[in-house]
Coordinates of C-alpha atoms and ligand atoms in Angstrom, one line a residue:
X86 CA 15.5 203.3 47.1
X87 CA 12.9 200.4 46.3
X88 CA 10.7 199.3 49.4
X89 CA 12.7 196.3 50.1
X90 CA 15.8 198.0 50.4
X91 CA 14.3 201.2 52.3
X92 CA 12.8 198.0 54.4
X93 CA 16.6 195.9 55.3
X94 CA 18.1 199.0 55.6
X95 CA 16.0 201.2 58.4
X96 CA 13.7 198.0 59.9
X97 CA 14.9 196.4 62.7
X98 CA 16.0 192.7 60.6
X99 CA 13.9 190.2 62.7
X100 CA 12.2 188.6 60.3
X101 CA 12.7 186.7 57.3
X102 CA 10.5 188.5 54.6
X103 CA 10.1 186.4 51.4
X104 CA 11.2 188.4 48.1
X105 CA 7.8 190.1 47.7
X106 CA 5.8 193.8 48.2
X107 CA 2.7 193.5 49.1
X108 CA 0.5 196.2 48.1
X109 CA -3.2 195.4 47.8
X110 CA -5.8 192.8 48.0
X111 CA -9.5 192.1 48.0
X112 CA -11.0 189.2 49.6
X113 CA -8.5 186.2 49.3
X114 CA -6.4 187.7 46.3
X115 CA -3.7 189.9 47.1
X116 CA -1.7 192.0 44.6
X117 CA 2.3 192.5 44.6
X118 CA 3.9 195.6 43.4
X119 CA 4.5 194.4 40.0
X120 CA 0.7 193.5 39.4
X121 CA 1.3 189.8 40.4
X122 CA -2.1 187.9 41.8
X123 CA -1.9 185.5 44.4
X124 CA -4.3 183.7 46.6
X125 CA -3.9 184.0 50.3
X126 CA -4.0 180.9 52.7
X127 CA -2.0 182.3 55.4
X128 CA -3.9 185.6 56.5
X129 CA -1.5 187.4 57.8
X130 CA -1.4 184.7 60.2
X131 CA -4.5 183.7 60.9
X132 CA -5.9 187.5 61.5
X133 CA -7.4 188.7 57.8
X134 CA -11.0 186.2 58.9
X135 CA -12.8 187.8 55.6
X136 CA -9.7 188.5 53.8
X137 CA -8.4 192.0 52.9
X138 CA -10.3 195.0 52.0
X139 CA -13.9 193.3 53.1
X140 CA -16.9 195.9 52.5
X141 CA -18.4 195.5 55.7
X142 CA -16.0 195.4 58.0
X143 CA -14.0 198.4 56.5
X144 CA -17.5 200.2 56.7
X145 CA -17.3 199.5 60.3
X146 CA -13.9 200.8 60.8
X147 CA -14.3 204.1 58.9
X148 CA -17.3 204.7 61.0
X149 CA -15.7 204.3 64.2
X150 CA -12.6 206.2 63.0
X151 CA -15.2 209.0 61.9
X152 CA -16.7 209.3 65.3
X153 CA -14.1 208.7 67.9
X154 CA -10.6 207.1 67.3
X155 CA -9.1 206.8 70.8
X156 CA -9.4 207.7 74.4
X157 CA -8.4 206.5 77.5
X158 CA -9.7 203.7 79.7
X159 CA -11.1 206.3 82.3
X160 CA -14.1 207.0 79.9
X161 CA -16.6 204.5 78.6
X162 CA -17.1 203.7 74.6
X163 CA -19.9 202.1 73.1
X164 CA -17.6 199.3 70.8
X165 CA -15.6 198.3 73.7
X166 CA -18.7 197.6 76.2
X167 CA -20.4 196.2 72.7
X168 CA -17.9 193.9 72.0
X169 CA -17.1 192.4 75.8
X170 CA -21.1 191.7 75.9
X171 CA -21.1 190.0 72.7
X172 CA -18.3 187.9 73.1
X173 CA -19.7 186.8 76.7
X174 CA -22.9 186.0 75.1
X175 CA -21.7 183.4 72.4
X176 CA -19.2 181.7 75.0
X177 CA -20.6 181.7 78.3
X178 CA -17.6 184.0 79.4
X179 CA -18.1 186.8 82.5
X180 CA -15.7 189.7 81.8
X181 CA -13.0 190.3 78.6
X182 CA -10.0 192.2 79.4
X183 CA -9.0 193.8 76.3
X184 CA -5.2 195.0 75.2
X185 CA -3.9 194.6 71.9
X186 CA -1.7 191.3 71.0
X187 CA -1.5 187.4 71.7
X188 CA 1.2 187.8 74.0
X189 CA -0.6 190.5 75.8
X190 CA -3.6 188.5 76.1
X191 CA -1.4 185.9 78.0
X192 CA 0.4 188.1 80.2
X193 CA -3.1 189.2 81.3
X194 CA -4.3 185.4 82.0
X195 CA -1.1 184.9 83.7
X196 CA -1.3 187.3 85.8
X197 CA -4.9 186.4 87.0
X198 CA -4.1 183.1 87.3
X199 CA -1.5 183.7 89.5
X200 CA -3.6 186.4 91.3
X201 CA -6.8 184.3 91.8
X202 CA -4.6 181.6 93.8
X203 CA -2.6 184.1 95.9
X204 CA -5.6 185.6 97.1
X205 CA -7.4 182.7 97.8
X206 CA -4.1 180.0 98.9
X207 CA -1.6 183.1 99.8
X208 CA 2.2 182.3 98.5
X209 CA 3.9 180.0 97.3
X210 CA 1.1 178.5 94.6
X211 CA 2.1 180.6 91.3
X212 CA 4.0 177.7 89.0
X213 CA 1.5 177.2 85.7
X214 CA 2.1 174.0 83.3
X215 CA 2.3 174.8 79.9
X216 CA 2.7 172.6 77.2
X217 CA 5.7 171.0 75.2
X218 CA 5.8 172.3 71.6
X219 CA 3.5 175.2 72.9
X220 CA 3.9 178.7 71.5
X221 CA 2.6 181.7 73.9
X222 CA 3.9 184.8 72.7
X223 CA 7.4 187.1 72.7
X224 CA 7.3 188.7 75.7
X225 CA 9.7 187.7 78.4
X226 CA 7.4 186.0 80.3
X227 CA 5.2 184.5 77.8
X228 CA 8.4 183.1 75.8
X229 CA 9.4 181.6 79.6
X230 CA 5.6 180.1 79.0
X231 CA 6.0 178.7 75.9
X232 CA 7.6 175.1 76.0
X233 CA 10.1 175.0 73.4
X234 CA 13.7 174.9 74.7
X235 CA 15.0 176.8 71.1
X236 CA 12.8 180.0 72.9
X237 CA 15.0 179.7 76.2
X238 CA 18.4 180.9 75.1
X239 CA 20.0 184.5 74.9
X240 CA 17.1 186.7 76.9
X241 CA 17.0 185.7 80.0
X242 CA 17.1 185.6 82.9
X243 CA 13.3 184.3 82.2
X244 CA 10.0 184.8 84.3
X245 CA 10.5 181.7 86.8
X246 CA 7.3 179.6 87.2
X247 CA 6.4 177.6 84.2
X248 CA 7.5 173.8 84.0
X249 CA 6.2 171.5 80.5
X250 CA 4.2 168.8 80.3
X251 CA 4.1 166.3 77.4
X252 CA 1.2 167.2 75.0
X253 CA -1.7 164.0 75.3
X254 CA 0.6 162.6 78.7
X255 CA -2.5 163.5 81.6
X256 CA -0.3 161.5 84.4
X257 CA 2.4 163.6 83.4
X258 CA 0.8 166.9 83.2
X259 CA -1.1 166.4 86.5
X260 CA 2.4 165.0 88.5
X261 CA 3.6 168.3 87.5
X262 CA 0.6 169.9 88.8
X263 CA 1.0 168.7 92.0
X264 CA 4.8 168.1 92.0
X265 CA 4.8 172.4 91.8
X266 CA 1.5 173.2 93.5
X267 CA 0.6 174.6 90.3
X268 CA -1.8 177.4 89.9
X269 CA -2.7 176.5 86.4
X270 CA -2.5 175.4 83.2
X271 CA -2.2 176.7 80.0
X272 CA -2.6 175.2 76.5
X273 CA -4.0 176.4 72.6
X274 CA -6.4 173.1 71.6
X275 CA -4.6 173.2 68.0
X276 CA -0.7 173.7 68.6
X277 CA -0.3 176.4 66.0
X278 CA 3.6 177.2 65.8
X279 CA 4.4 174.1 67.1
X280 CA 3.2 172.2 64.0
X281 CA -1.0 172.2 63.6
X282 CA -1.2 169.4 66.1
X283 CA -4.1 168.9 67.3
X284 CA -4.4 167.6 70.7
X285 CA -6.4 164.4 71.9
X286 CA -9.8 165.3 73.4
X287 CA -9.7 162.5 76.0
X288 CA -6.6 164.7 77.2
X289 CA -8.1 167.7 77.1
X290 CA -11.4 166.7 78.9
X291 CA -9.2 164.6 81.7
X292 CA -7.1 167.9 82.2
X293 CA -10.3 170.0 82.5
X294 CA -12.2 167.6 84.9
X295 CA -9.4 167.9 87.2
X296 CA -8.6 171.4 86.7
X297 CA -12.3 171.9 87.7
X298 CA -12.1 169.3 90.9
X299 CA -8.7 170.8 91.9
X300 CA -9.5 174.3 92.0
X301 CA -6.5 174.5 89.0
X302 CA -6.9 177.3 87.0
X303 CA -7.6 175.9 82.7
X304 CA -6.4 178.7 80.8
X305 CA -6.9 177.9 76.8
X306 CA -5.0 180.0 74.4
X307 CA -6.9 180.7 71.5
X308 CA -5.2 183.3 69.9
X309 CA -4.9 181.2 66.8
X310 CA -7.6 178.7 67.0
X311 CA -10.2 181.3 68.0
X312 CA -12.5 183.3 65.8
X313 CA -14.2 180.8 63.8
X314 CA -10.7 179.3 62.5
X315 CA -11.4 175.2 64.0
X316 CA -15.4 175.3 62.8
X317 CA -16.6 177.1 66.6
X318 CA -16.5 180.3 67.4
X319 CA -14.0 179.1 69.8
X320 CA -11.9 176.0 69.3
X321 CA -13.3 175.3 73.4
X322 CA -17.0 174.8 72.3
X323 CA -15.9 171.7 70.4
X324 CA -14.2 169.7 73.1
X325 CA -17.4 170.3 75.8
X326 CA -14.9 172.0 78.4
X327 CA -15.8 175.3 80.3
X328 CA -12.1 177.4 80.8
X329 CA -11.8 179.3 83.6
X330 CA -10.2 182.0 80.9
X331 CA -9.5 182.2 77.0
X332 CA -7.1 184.2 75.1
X333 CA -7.7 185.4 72.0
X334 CA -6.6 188.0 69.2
X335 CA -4.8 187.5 66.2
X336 CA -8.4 186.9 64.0
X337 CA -10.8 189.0 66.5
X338 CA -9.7 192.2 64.9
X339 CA -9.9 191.0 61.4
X340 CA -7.0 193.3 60.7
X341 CA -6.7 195.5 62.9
X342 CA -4.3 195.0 66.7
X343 CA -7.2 193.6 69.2
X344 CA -6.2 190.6 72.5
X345 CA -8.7 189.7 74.7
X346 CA -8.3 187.8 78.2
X347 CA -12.1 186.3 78.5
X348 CA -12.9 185.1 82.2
X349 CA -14.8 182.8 83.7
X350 CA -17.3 182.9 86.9
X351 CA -14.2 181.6 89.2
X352 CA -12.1 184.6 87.5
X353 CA -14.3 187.5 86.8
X354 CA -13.6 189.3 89.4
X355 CA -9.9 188.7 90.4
X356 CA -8.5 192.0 88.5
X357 CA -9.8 195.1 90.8
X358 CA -9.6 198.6 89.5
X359 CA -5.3 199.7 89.0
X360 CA -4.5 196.0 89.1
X361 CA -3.8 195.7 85.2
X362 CA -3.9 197.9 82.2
X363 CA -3.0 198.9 78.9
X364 CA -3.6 202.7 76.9
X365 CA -5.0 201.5 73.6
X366 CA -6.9 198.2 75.3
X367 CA -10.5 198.5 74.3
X368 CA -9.3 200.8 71.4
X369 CA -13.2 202.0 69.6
X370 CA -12.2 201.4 66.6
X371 CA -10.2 198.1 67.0
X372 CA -13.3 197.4 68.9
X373 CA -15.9 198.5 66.5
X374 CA -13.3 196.3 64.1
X375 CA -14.0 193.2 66.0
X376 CA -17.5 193.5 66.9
X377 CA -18.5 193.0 63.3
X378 CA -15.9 190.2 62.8
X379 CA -17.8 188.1 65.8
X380 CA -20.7 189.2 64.6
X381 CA -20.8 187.9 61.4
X382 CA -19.3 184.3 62.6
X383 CA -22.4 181.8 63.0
X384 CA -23.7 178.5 62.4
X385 CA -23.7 179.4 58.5
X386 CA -20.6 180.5 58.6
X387 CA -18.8 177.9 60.6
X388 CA -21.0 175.0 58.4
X389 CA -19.5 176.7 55.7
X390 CA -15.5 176.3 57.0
X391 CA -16.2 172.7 58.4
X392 CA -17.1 172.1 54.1
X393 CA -13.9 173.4 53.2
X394 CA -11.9 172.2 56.0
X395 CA -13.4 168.6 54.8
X396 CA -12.7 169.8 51.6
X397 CA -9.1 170.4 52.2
X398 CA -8.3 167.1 54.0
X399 CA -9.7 164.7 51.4
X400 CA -8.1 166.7 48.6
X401 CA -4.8 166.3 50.0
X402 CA -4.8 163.1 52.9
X403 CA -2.7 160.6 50.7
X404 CA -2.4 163.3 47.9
X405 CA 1.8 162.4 46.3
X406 CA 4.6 163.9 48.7
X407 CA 2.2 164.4 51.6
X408 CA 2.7 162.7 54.4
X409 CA -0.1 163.6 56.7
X410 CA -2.7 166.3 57.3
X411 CA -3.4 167.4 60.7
X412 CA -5.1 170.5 62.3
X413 CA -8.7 171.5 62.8
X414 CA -11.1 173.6 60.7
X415 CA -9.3 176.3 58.4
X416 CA -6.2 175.4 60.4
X417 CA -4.3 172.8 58.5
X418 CA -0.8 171.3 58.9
X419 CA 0.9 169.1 56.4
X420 CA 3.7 167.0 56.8
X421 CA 5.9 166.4 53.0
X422 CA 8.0 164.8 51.9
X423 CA 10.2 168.0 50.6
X424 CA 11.2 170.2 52.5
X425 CA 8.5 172.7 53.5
X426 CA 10.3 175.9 52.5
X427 CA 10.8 174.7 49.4
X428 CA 7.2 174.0 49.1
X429 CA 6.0 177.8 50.3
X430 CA 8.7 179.1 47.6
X431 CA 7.3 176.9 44.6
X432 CA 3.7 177.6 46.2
X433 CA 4.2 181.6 46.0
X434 CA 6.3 181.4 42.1
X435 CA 2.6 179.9 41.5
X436 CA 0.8 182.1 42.7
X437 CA -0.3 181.0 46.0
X438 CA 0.7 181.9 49.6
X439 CA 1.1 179.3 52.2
X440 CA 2.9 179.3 55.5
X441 CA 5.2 176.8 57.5
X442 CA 5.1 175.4 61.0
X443 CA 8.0 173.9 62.1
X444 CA 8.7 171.2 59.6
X445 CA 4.8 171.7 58.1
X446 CA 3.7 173.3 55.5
X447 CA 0.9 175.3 57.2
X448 CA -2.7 176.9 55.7
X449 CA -4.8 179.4 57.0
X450 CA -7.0 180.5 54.5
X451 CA -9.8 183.1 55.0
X452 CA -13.0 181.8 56.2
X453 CA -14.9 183.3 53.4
X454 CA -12.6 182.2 50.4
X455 CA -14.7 181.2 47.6
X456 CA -14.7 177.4 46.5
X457 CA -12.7 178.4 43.2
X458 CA -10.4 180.1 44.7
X459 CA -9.8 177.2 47.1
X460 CA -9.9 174.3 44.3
X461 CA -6.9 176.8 42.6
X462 CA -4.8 176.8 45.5
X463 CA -5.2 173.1 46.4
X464 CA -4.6 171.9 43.0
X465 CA -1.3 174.1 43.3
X466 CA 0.1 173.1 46.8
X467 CA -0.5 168.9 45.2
X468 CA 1.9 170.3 42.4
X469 CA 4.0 171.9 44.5
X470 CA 4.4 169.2 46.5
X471 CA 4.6 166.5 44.3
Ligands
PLP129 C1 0.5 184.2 67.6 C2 0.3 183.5 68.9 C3 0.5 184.2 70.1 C4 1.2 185.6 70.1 O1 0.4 186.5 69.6 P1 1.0 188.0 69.2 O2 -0.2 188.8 68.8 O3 2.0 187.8 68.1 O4 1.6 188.5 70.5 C5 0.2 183.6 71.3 N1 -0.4 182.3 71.3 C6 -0.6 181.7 70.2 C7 -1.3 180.3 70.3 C8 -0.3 182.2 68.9 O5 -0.6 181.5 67.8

C-alpha cells in the first residue's frame, strides 16, 4: 500500500491532508516523494523557526539524545533548568512550567490563574474573558476558552467559566470583567486561526493597565506569535505590557513537542509541589532542542525578519486579487479575492506551500529563509492570486 492509503486507512481521519508525501527538506525547501521541490511558508505551523534539517539545532538534538533522552520530573536535567533561566532572562519572566503542546500550555495558565485568585479571593472568582475569534487549543477546556461558537458543538458538556469579549471593544471586555468577577483574561496579540488579525495596541495597553490596577490576571497566548515569529522574541515586548503569564510552544521547539507556561512575579509561586504536572514536561532533549532555538533569536535576527516582513507587505499590499495584508512579523494574513483554498492549491502545483486562516490565505515562513527563496515564493502567491 502507498503512504497515503496506509495513512486514510489506519490514521484516525481528522484532518484534511492535501494530495502530497512529504519526505525531506533542508532549510526552507522541502522534497515530496516523487522528487518535487517546494518552498515552505507555513512551517509546520509556525514550529520549523530555521526550517527543516538545520545543522545546528540537529547537532543539539543528537547530543542530547546521546547523553540522556528522558527521565522523570523527580530528577533535575541540565537543558530543562538551562532553558527556564534563559527564557526568564530575555523576558523578565520568574518561573516556566514546561509540558509539551499549545493547549497544554493554556491548561497550565488556566489553572494558575484560577488558582492565584482562589487563594488570594477564595470562591466564586474563577470566570476568564477570552477573546472573540480567539483560538486556545483542543482540549476540552481550552476549546471551552477559545471564542468561536463553530468550537462549541458536539463535545460538551464544556469547562464552564469563560465568557468573550469583542476583540479592540475595552468597555466591553472590562464589563465582562466585572459583570463575572473575572479572574483573568486571556488573549494571543496576533489572532492566528482566527484570521492574522492583529489587535489594536491602545486595546491591548488599556486591558493591561487595568488588569494590573485590578489585580486581573493578563494571560497572553503566544504559542504562535512567540519565538521570534512578530520581530520580538515575544510578540509582548512590542506592545510595552508586562503579562502576568505567557504561553508558548509551537516554534520554541523548532521541531520538536515543547509548551511552556512563563509566570510572572504575581504568579511564580502559585503552583506548589503535586499541584500540576506532566511525564515528558521538561523533556532534555526537547529542552536541549529549544534552548538553541532561543538562543540563536537576537536583535540580528529579529532586524533581519522585520526586513522581510516589510518585504512581504509592500510586495503584496495592493498587489491584483489581494485585498489586504494583515499580521505582524513573519506572520502574515491576506484577504483575496479568490477563494483562499484555491489559492493554497495553485500555490503548492507551483511549488510553494502556504496555509489558510479562515477565509485568509495565511504565511509563516521560516525566520531564516533566504531572500531568493522569499522573492520566488512572493512572485508565486501574486500569480496565484491574480
Ligand atoms: C496552535 C495554537 C494553540 C494550540 O497549540 P497545540 O500545540 O496545537 O496544542 C493554542 N493557541 C494558539 C494561539 C495557537 O496558535
Amino acid at each position: 500500500m502507498s503512504i497515503t492509503s496506509l495513512d486514510n486507512t489506519y490514521v484516525a481521519s481528522t484532518y484534511g491532508r492535501f494530495q502530497v508525501e512529504l519526505d525531506h527538506g533542508k532549510g526552507a525547501k522541502l522534497f515530496d516523494t516523487n522528487g518535487k521541490e517546494y518552498i515552505d511558508m507555513g512551517t509546520g505551523i509556525a514550529v520549523n523557526v530555521f526550517g527543516v534539517c538545520d545543522n545546528e539545532w540537529n547537532s543539539a538534538v543528537k547530543a542530547q539524545l546521546d547523553k540522556l533522552a528522558h527521565t522523570s520530573n523527580l530528577y533535575y536535567t541540565e537543558p530543562c533548568a538551562k532553558l527556564a533561566e534563559l527564557l526568564c532572562s530575555k523576558t523578565g519572566m520568574k518561573k516556566v512550567f514546561f509540558s509539551n503542546s499549545g493547549a497544554e500550555a493554556n491548561e497550565c495558565a488556566i489553572k494558575t490563574a484560577r488558582r492565584y485568585s482562589f487563594n488570594k479571593y477564595g470562591e466564586g472568582r474563577s470566570t476568564i474573558v477570552t477573546l472573540k475569534q480567539s483560538f486556545h487549543g483542543r482540549t476540552v477546556t481550552t476549546l471551552a476558552a477559545t471564542g468561536q461558537d463553530s468550537f462549541h458543538t458536539e463535545f460538551g458538556p464544556f469547562t464552564e467559566g469563560f465568557v468573550y469579549a469583542e476583540a479592540n471593544n475595552t468597555a466591553e471586555a472590562i464589563r465582562l470583567i466585572e459583570e463575572n468577577n473575572a479572574c483573568a483574561i486571556m488573549m494571543e496579540l496576533v489572532q492566528g486561526e482566527g484570521g492574522v488579525m492583529k489587535l489594536d495596541e491602545n486595546f491591548v495597553t488599556d486591558i493591561a493597565d487595568y488588569c494590573n490596577k485590578n489585580d486581573v490576571l493578563l494571560v497572553i497566548d503566544e504559542v504562535q506569535t512567540g519565538n521570534g515569529r512578530t520581530g520580538s522574541l515575544y510578540a509582548f515586548q512590542q506592545f510595552g505590557i508586562t503579562p502576568d503569564i505567557v504561553t508558548t510552544a509551537k516554534g520554541l521547539g523548532g521541531g520538536l513537542p515543547i509548551g511552556a507556561t512563563m509566570l510572572g512575579a504575581k504568579t511564580e509561586n502559585v503552583l506548589t509541589p503535586g499541584s500540576h504536572g506532566s511525564t515528558f514536561g521538561g523533556n532534555p532533549v526537547c529542552c536541549a532542542g529549544a534552548y538553541n532555538i532561543i538562543s540563536r533569536i537576537d536583535d540580528k535576527l529579529l532586524a533581519d525578519v522585520k526586513a522581510k516582513s516589510e518585504y512581504i507587505f509592500s510586495e503584496l499590499s495592493g498587489a491584483k486579487g489581494i485585498k489586504t495584508v494583515s499580521g505582524m512579523g513573519l506572520m502574515v494574513g491576506l484577504e483575496t479575492e479568490k477563494d483562499a483554498k484555491g489559492i493554497v492549491t495553485l500555490c503548492r502545483e507551483k511549488g510553494v506551500l502556504v496555509l489558510t486562516a479562515k477565509t485568509k490565505v495565511r504565511l509563516l515562513p521560516p525566520l531564516n529563509i533566504t531572500a531568493e527563496e522569499l522573492e520566488t515564493a512572493v512572485n508565486v502567491i501574486k500569480e496565484c492570486a491574480k
